[in-house]
Amino acid sequence: MMLAASALPSCAPKTQESTESPVFVTIDGHDLIAPDGSKLFIKGTNLGNWLNPEGYMFGFSKTNSPRMINEMLCQMVGEDSAEDFWKAFKDNYITRGDIEFIASTGANTIRLPFHYKLFTDEDYMGMKAGNDGFARIDTLVEWCRNNGLYLILDMHDAPGGQTGDNIDDSYAYPWLLESERAQQQFCDIWGEIAAKYADEPVILGYELINEPVAPYFGERTDSLKAALEPVHKKAVAAIREHDKNHIVLLGGAVWNSDFSCFNDWTYDDKLMYTCHRYGGDPTAKAISSFIAFRDSTGLPMYMGEIGHNTDEWQEAFCNVLEENNIGYTFWPYKKLDGSCMMAIERPEGWQAVVDFSESDRSSYGAIREHRPDTAAAREALRQFIANSRVEKCTPQKGYIKSIKLNID
């Protein structure tokens, strides 16, 4: 639902119901420019785990992709209970209260990782037919509008897989870069998203794919990297059929760190690049290659993921990013145990769920042998959802302050 411009905080962009045309975040050299003409320095967080579950955020290790987590839940409590869990998870893990809290810290941007299956009839997060991707994003857009936040849409899990590891829910290879059918579906989904949100100024931009081409594929790695830019161009063309307003964000290969495979940044006038970094030296030397590439293109660079470190390291690195005009969104906003903005408390009995996730489930006999008490497991899942609501979570004050946000 679109709200009138009068309902917006003064820092937020105009909406379609304004008498003026929508005004979008634009690019000026290395800078992003807000609708009021001021420079926009991205500062915020990622809603990781909400629409693309990752095992470690539940305390799992071996069971680490959405598909694997769902399979484990079905084995543990049955398909009906697994579906019920996912539907409740989507309704409760991120709510209006979470967005209000993020805005209260002084953040200006949220990055939303999502799975392409949210826009298909493929079995995903409690839905075997139909999909709720647009409904989830529509709600989030409204919450962001009401709180003066921008939104980056990040396809974290693309058709076929773009990474070849658990984070893209693939079959351990980036088939997207070799499959014409997967590329067509990829472009079709981005085209649908662009058609839906072409005139939505709350959305800062579209991030085509997350962390493409993991470094695990030997002599095939170079050809996979070489295929990345052509796939980008196909998707950008699909978006521009419907939407000439929004920025398109492009991540480098190998965890968004290797930009050497990009040779052309002139095929569209609204491109920017996005890098990731976890750990290591918290000085400008650590991101010198990102800065050099950014400077060679004359386009903005943004740190889409960073985090999981000490408060001291994070504060030092945020200083470096600010000094070098690289905005950032920390990963993640919320998860079990901490190392985030909001920590979820482990439910009573959760260890039995973790133990089952880590157990040998390679045969039916093994599943039966290791399955925990079903009633207790269902109660632990119910309690996890209850604990994940913002009012039950614990703000990590040191973490929040270390990433240059505010909390009382």
mmCIF file of N, CA, C and O in Angstrom, residues 152-223:
data_model
loop_
_atom_site.group_PDB
_atom_site.id
_atom_site.type_symbol
_atom_site.label_atom_id
_atom_site.label_comp_id
_atom_site.label_asym_id
_atom_site.label_seq_id
_atom_site.Cartn_x
_atom_site.Cartn_y
_atom_site.Cartn_z
ATOM 1 N N ILE A 152 17.498 -2.234 -0.160
ATOM 2 C CA ILE A 152 18.214 -2.884 -1.258
ATOM 3 C C ILE A 152 17.708 -4.319 -1.357
ATOM 4 O O ILE A 152 17.719 -5.063 -0.375
ATOM 5 N N LEU A 153 17.237 -4.708 -2.534
ATOM 6 C CA LEU A 153 16.766 -6.068 -2.764
ATOM 7 C C LEU A 153 17.921 -6.911 -3.295
ATOM 8 O O LEU A 153 18.480 -6.611 -4.353
ATOM 9 N N ASP A 154 18.269 -7.960 -2.567
ATOM 10 C CA ASP A 154 19.445 -8.791 -2.855
ATOM 11 C C ASP A 154 19.011 -10.226 -3.133
ATOM 12 O O ASP A 154 18.567 -10.921 -2.221
ATOM 13 N N MET A 155 19.119 -10.666 -4.391
ATOM 14 C CA MET A 155 18.832 -12.068 -4.696
ATOM 15 C C MET A 155 20.001 -12.910 -4.192
ATOM 16 O O MET A 155 20.997 -13.086 -4.871
ATOM 17 N N HIS A 156 19.838 -13.439 -3.002
ATOM 18 C CA HIS A 156 20.892 -14.181 -2.329
ATOM 19 C C HIS A 156 21.012 -15.608 -2.859
ATOM 20 O O HIS A 156 22.074 -16.226 -2.748
ATOM 21 N N ASP A 157 19.920 -16.126 -3.386
ATOM 22 C CA ASP A 157 19.881 -17.504 -3.901
ATOM 23 C C ASP A 157 19.239 -17.441 -5.284
ATOM 24 O O ASP A 157 18.029 -17.214 -5.401
ATOM 25 N N ALA A 158 20.033 -17.610 -6.326
ATOM 26 C CA ALA A 158 19.559 -17.470 -7.699
ATOM 27 C C ALA A 158 19.251 -18.839 -8.302
ATOM 28 O O ALA A 158 19.755 -19.863 -7.831
ATOM 29 N N PRO A 159 18.444 -18.891 -9.359
ATOM 30 C CA PRO A 159 18.172 -20.166 -10.026
ATOM 31 C C PRO A 159 19.474 -20.868 -10.426
ATOM 32 O O PRO A 159 20.371 -20.250 -10.990
ATOM 33 N N GLY A 160 19.576 -22.133 -10.101
ATOM 34 C CA GLY A 160 20.781 -22.895 -10.423
ATOM 35 C C GLY A 160 21.908 -22.706 -9.433
ATOM 36 O O GLY A 160 22.804 -23.537 -9.327
ATOM 37 N N GLY A 161 21.900 -21.587 -8.743
ATOM 38 C CA GLY A 161 22.969 -21.264 -7.809
ATOM 39 C C GLY A 161 24.062 -20.466 -8.493
ATOM 40 O O GLY A 161 24.510 -20.801 -9.595
ATOM 41 N N GLN A 162 24.507 -19.399 -7.840
ATOM 42 C CA GLN A 162 25.557 -18.561 -8.407
ATOM 43 C C GLN A 162 26.886 -18.705 -7.687
ATOM 44 O O GLN A 162 27.906 -18.258 -8.177
ATOM 45 N N THR A 163 26.864 -19.361 -6.520
ATOM 46 C CA THR A 163 28.065 -19.450 -5.694
ATOM 47 C C THR A 163 28.662 -20.848 -5.714
ATOM 48 O O THR A 163 29.858 -21.026 -5.916
ATOM 49 N N GLY A 164 27.816 -21.845 -5.466
ATOM 50 C CA GLY A 164 28.288 -23.224 -5.372
ATOM 51 C C GLY A 164 28.604 -23.628 -3.952
ATOM 52 O O GLY A 164 29.473 -24.475 -3.708
ATOM 53 N N ASP A 165 27.895 -23.027 -2.985
ATOM 54 C CA ASP A 165 28.072 -23.366 -1.574
ATOM 55 C C ASP A 165 26.716 -23.209 -0.885
ATOM 56 O O ASP A 165 25.721 -22.885 -1.531
ATOM 57 N N ASN A 166 26.701 -23.399 0.428
ATOM 58 C CA ASN A 166 25.412 -23.385 1.125
ATOM 59 C C ASN A 166 24.678 -22.056 1.008
ATOM 60 O O ASN A 166 23.444 -22.015 1.049
ATOM 61 N N ILE A 167 25.402 -20.940 0.872
ATOM 62 C CA ILE A 167 24.758 -19.638 0.935
ATOM 63 C C ILE A 167 23.825 -19.372 -0.247
ATOM 64 O O ILE A 167 22.990 -18.465 -0.179
ATOM 65 N N ASP A 168 23.960 -20.133 -1.356
ATOM 66 C CA ASP A 168 23.046 -19.927 -2.481
ATOM 67 C C ASP A 168 22.067 -21.086 -2.634
ATOM 68 O O ASP A 168 21.325 -21.148 -3.613
ATOM 69 N N ASP A 169 22.052 -22.011 -1.660
ATOM 70 C CA ASP A 169 21.113 -23.132 -1.657
ATOM 71 C C ASP A 169 21.240 -23.974 -2.924
ATOM 72 O O ASP A 169 20.263 -24.536 -3.418
ATOM 73 N N SER A 170 22.459 -24.072 -3.443
ATOM 74 C CA SER A 170 22.678 -24.770 -4.713
ATOM 75 C C SER A 170 23.086 -26.217 -4.469
ATOM 76 O O SER A 170 23.130 -26.691 -3.341
ATOM 77 N N TYR A 171 23.420 -26.886 -5.555
ATOM 78 C CA TYR A 171 23.937 -28.247 -5.487
ATOM 79 C C TYR A 171 25.461 -28.231 -5.666
ATOM 80 O O TYR A 171 26.025 -28.985 -6.439
ATOM 81 N N ALA A 172 26.103 -27.303 -4.921
ATOM 82 C CA ALA A 172 27.561 -27.235 -4.798
ATOM 83 C C ALA A 172 28.268 -26.887 -6.109
ATOM 84 O O ALA A 172 29.418 -27.251 -6.318
ATOM 85 N N TYR A 173 27.568 -26.130 -6.984
ATOM 86 C CA TYR A 173 28.190 -25.634 -8.204
ATOM 87 C C TYR A 173 27.345 -24.463 -8.701
ATOM 88 O O TYR A 173 26.110 -24.508 -8.608
ATOM 89 N N PRO A 174 27.959 -23.407 -9.248
ATOM 90 C CA PRO A 174 27.191 -22.263 -9.744
ATOM 91 C C PRO A 174 26.617 -22.508 -11.137
ATOM 92 O O PRO A 174 27.049 -21.920 -12.139
ATOM 93 N N TRP A 175 25.608 -23.373 -11.183
ATOM 94 C CA TRP A 175 25.034 -23.766 -12.467
ATOM 95 C C TRP A 175 24.416 -22.578 -13.210
ATOM 96 O O TRP A 175 24.279 -22.630 -14.446
ATOM 97 N N LEU A 176 24.027 -21.532 -12.497
ATOM 98 C CA LEU A 176 23.451 -20.361 -13.166
ATOM 99 C C LEU A 176 24.349 -19.874 -14.295
ATOM 100 O O LEU A 176 23.859 -19.468 -15.359
ATOM 101 N N LEU A 177 25.647 -19.924 -14.097
ATOM 102 C CA LEU A 177 26.575 -19.341 -15.052
ATOM 103 C C LEU A 177 26.806 -20.218 -16.275
ATOM 104 O O LEU A 177 27.474 -19.781 -17.223
ATOM 105 N N GLU A 178 26.233 -21.429 -16.262
ATOM 106 C CA GLU A 178 26.362 -22.315 -17.417
ATOM 107 C C GLU A 178 25.015 -22.730 -18.007
ATOM 108 O O GLU A 178 24.981 -23.313 -19.089
ATOM 109 N N SER A 179 23.926 -22.450 -17.318
ATOM 110 C CA SER A 179 22.607 -22.928 -17.727
ATOM 111 C C SER A 179 21.788 -21.802 -18.339
ATOM 112 O O SER A 179 21.445 -20.829 -17.657
ATOM 113 N N GLU A 180 21.420 -21.956 -19.595
ATOM 114 C CA GLU A 180 20.587 -20.954 -20.247
ATOM 115 C C GLU A 180 19.201 -20.902 -19.626
ATOM 116 O O GLU A 180 18.605 -19.823 -19.505
ATOM 117 N N ARG A 181 18.675 -22.056 -19.224
ATOM 118 C CA ARG A 181 17.347 -22.071 -18.606
ATOM 119 C C ARG A 181 17.357 -21.341 -17.268
ATOM 120 O O ARG A 181 16.438 -20.578 -16.950
ATOM 121 N N ALA A 182 18.402 -21.589 -16.477
ATOM 122 C CA ALA A 182 18.497 -20.899 -15.192
ATOM 123 C C ALA A 182 18.649 -19.397 -15.415
ATOM 124 O O ALA A 182 18.035 -18.586 -14.702
ATOM 125 N N GLN A 183 19.440 -18.995 -16.400
ATOM 126 C CA GLN A 183 19.628 -17.568 -16.681
ATOM 127 C C GLN A 183 18.319 -16.923 -17.138
ATOM 128 O O GLN A 183 18.028 -15.775 -16.767
ATOM 129 N N GLN A 184 17.539 -17.661 -17.910
ATOM 130 C CA GLN A 184 16.259 -17.105 -18.359
ATOM 131 C C GLN A 184 15.320 -16.900 -17.170
ATOM 132 O O GLN A 184 14.654 -15.863 -17.063
ATOM 133 N N GLN A 185 15.274 -17.882 -16.278
ATOM 134 C CA GLN A 185 14.429 -17.730 -15.088
ATOM 135 C C GLN A 185 14.919 -16.577 -14.220
ATOM 136 O O GLN A 185 14.123 -15.788 -13.693
ATOM 137 N N PHE A 186 16.219 -16.474 -14.079
ATOM 138 C CA PHE A 186 16.843 -15.377 -13.328
ATOM 139 C C PHE A 186 16.412 -14.028 -13.897
ATOM 140 O O PHE A 186 15.967 -13.133 -13.154
ATOM 141 N N CYS A 187 16.523 -13.867 -15.200
ATOM 142 C CA CYS A 187 16.139 -12.616 -15.845
ATOM 143 C C CYS A 187 14.634 -12.373 -15.756
ATOM 144 O O CYS A 187 14.192 -11.230 -15.554
ATOM 145 N N ASP A 188 13.850 -13.431 -15.899
ATOM 146 C CA ASP A 188 12.394 -13.282 -15.816
ATOM 147 C C ASP A 188 11.970 -12.775 -14.443
ATOM 148 O O ASP A 188 11.103 -11.899 -14.334
ATOM 149 N N ILE A 189 12.569 -13.334 -13.392
ATOM 150 C CA ILE A 189 12.203 -12.909 -12.034
ATOM 151 C C ILE A 189 12.609 -11.461 -11.802
ATOM 152 O O ILE A 189 11.826 -10.664 -11.269
ATOM 153 N N TRP A 190 13.820 -11.092 -12.232
ATOM 154 C CA TRP A 190 14.221 -9.696 -12.057
ATOM 155 C C TRP A 190 13.338 -8.765 -12.882
ATOM 156 O O TRP A 190 13.029 -7.639 -12.453
ATOM 157 N N GLY A 191 12.904 -9.226 -14.043
ATOM 158 C CA GLY A 191 11.985 -8.420 -14.838
ATOM 159 C C GLY A 191 10.663 -8.197 -14.124
ATOM 160 O O GLY A 191 10.107 -7.087 -14.138
ATOM 161 N N GLU A 192 10.155 -9.243 -13.475
ATOM 162 C CA GLU A 192 8.905 -9.127 -12.725
ATOM 163 C C GLU A 192 9.069 -8.178 -11.534
ATOM 164 O O GLU A 192 8.176 -7.363 -11.244
ATOM 165 N N ILE A 193 10.191 -8.294 -10.848
ATOM 166 C CA ILE A 193 10.453 -7.408 -9.711
ATOM 167 C C ILE A 193 10.552 -5.961 -10.181
ATOM 168 O O ILE A 193 9.978 -5.044 -9.565
ATOM 169 N N ALA A 194 11.259 -5.742 -11.283
ATOM 170 C CA ALA A 194 11.416 -4.387 -11.808
ATOM 171 C C ALA A 194 10.082 -3.800 -12.241
ATOM 172 O O ALA A 194 9.803 -2.611 -12.010
ATOM 173 N N ALA A 195 9.233 -4.612 -12.871
ATOM 174 C CA ALA A 195 7.920 -4.125 -13.296
ATOM 175 C C ALA A 195 7.064 -3.729 -12.097
ATOM 176 O O ALA A 195 6.325 -2.746 -12.137
ATOM 177 N N LYS A 196 7.176 -4.489 -11.027
ATOM 178 C CA LYS A 196 6.390 -4.229 -9.823
ATOM 179 C C LYS A 196 6.848 -2.955 -9.116
ATOM 180 O O LYS A 196 6.033 -2.165 -8.626
ATOM 181 N N TYR A 197 8.170 -2.737 -9.028
ATOM 182 C CA TYR A 197 8.710 -1.679 -8.181
ATOM 183 C C TYR A 197 9.363 -0.529 -8.955
ATOM 184 O O TYR A 197 10.074 0.284 -8.363
ATOM 185 N N ALA A 198 9.083 -0.430 -10.248
ATOM 186 C CA ALA A 198 9.736 0.588 -11.073
ATOM 187 C C ALA A 198 9.563 1.993 -10.509
ATOM 188 O O ALA A 198 10.474 2.825 -10.617
ATOM 189 N N ASP A 199 8.426 2.268 -9.905
ATOM 190 C CA ASP A 199 8.140 3.620 -9.428
ATOM 191 C C ASP A 199 8.181 3.726 -7.908
ATOM 192 O O ASP A 199 7.591 4.646 -7.335
ATOM 193 N N GLU A 200 8.889 2.804 -7.253
ATOM 194 C CA GLU A 200 8.959 2.787 -5.786
ATOM 195 C C GLU A 200 10.281 3.392 -5.307
ATOM 196 O O GLU A 200 11.320 2.728 -5.346
ATOM 197 N N PRO A 201 10.262 4.642 -4.821
ATOM 198 C CA PRO A 201 11.526 5.292 -4.435
ATOM 199 C C PRO A 201 12.100 4.815 -3.111
ATOM 200 O O PRO A 201 13.255 5.134 -2.810
ATOM 201 N N VAL A 202 11.334 4.071 -2.309
ATOM 202 C CA VAL A 202 11.906 3.500 -1.089
ATOM 203 C C VAL A 202 13.016 2.511 -1.422
ATOM 204 O O VAL A 202 13.986 2.366 -0.683
ATOM 205 N N ILE A 203 12.881 1.838 -2.563
ATOM 206 C CA ILE A 203 13.903 0.879 -2.991
ATOM 207 C C ILE A 203 15.081 1.637 -3.580
ATOM 208 O O ILE A 203 14.947 2.384 -4.551
ATOM 209 N N LEU A 204 16.249 1.446 -2.964
ATOM 210 C CA LEU A 204 17.470 2.097 -3.431
ATOM 211 C C LEU A 204 17.977 1.433 -4.699
ATOM 212 O O LEU A 204 18.430 2.109 -5.631
ATOM 213 N N GLY A 205 17.932 0.098 -4.721
ATOM 214 C CA GLY A 205 18.436 -0.588 -5.890
ATOM 215 C C GLY A 205 18.248 -2.084 -5.828
ATOM 216 O O GLY A 205 17.785 -2.635 -4.825
ATOM 217 N N TYR A 206 18.619 -2.739 -6.925
ATOM 218 C CA TYR A 206 18.514 -4.183 -7.087
ATOM 219 C C TYR A 206 19.909 -4.788 -7.119
ATOM 220 O O TYR A 206 20.712 -4.458 -8.002
ATOM 221 N N GLU A 207 20.205 -5.655 -6.176
ATOM 222 C CA GLU A 207 21.483 -6.367 -6.171
ATOM 223 C C GLU A 207 21.273 -7.710 -6.854
ATOM 224 O O GLU A 207 20.603 -8.597 -6.321
ATOM 225 N N LEU A 208 21.871 -7.883 -8.035
ATOM 226 C CA LEU A 208 21.518 -9.000 -8.911
ATOM 227 C C LEU A 208 21.763 -10.352 -8.272
ATOM 228 O O LEU A 208 20.882 -11.220 -8.286
ATOM 229 N N ILE A 209 22.959 -10.587 -7.750
ATOM 230 C CA ILE A 209 23.283 -11.869 -7.120
ATOM 231 C C ILE A 209 24.335 -11.648 -6.036
ATOM 232 O O ILE A 209 25.156 -10.741 -6.121
ATOM 233 N N ASN A 210 24.308 -12.514 -5.058
ATOM 234 C CA ASN A 210 25.206 -12.425 -3.910
ATOM 235 C C ASN A 210 26.390 -13.372 -4.056
ATOM 236 O O ASN A 210 26.221 -14.550 -4.369
ATOM 237 N N GLU A 211 27.579 -12.858 -3.837
ATOM 238 C CA GLU A 211 28.814 -13.646 -3.726
ATOM 239 C C GLU A 211 28.931 -14.753 -4.783
ATOM 240 O O GLU A 211 29.014 -15.943 -4.457
ATOM 241 N N PRO A 212 28.950 -14.391 -6.056
ATOM 242 C CA PRO A 212 29.047 -15.417 -7.096
ATOM 243 C C PRO A 212 30.430 -16.061 -7.167
ATOM 244 O O PRO A 212 31.444 -15.464 -6.799
ATOM 245 N N VAL A 213 30.448 -17.295 -7.639
ATOM 246 C CA VAL A 213 31.661 -18.064 -7.972
ATOM 247 C C VAL A 213 32.595 -18.226 -6.763
ATOM 248 O O VAL A 213 33.573 -17.496 -6.591
ATOM 249 N N ALA A 214 32.281 -19.201 -5.936
ATOM 250 C CA ALA A 214 33.191 -19.558 -4.839
ATOM 251 C C ALA A 214 34.499 -20.106 -5.423
ATOM 252 O O ALA A 214 34.528 -20.599 -6.558
ATOM 253 N N PRO A 215 35.582 -20.070 -4.650
ATOM 254 C CA PRO A 215 36.906 -20.425 -5.198
ATOM 255 C C PRO A 215 37.210 -21.915 -5.111
ATOM 256 O O PRO A 215 38.313 -22.299 -4.735
ATOM 257 N N TYR A 216 36.247 -22.751 -5.477
ATOM 258 C CA TYR A 216 36.402 -24.192 -5.244
ATOM 259 C C TYR A 216 36.450 -25.025 -6.524
ATOM 260 O O TYR A 216 36.398 -26.249 -6.454
ATOM 261 N N PHE A 217 36.542 -24.396 -7.677
ATOM 262 C CA PHE A 217 36.254 -25.138 -8.899
ATOM 263 C C PHE A 217 37.442 -25.278 -9.848
ATOM 264 O O PHE A 217 37.282 -25.506 -11.044
ATOM 265 N N GLY A 218 38.649 -25.144 -9.292
ATOM 266 C CA GLY A 218 39.860 -25.447 -10.039
ATOM 267 C C GLY A 218 39.952 -24.698 -11.347
ATOM 268 O O GLY A 218 39.704 -23.494 -11.430
ATOM 269 N N GLU A 219 40.281 -25.436 -12.393
ATOM 270 C CA GLU A 219 40.513 -24.805 -13.690
ATOM 271 C C GLU A 219 39.235 -24.243 -14.308
ATOM 272 O O GLU A 219 39.287 -23.454 -15.250
ATOM 273 N N ARG A 220 38.058 -24.637 -13.774
ATOM 274 C CA ARG A 220 36.806 -24.113 -14.307
ATOM 275 C C ARG A 220 36.477 -22.731 -13.719
ATOM 276 O O ARG A 220 35.583 -22.038 -14.221
ATOM 277 N N THR A 221 37.184 -22.341 -12.670
ATOM 278 C CA THR A 221 36.865 -21.087 -11.996
ATOM 279 C C THR A 221 36.987 -19.895 -12.932
ATOM 280 O O THR A 221 36.135 -18.993 -12.935
ATOM 281 N N ASP A 222 38.030 -19.851 -13.756
ATOM 282 C CA ASP A 222 38.228 -18.711 -14.647
ATOM 283 C C ASP A 222 37.089 -18.576 -15.649
ATOM 284 O O ASP A 222 36.638 -17.456 -15.942
ATOM 285 N N SER A 223 36.617 -19.686 -16.186
ATOM 286 C CA SER A 223 35.512 -19.601 -17.157
ATOM 287 C C SER A 223 34.215 -19.189 -16.471
ATOM 288 O O SER A 223 33.387 -18.476 -17.067
#
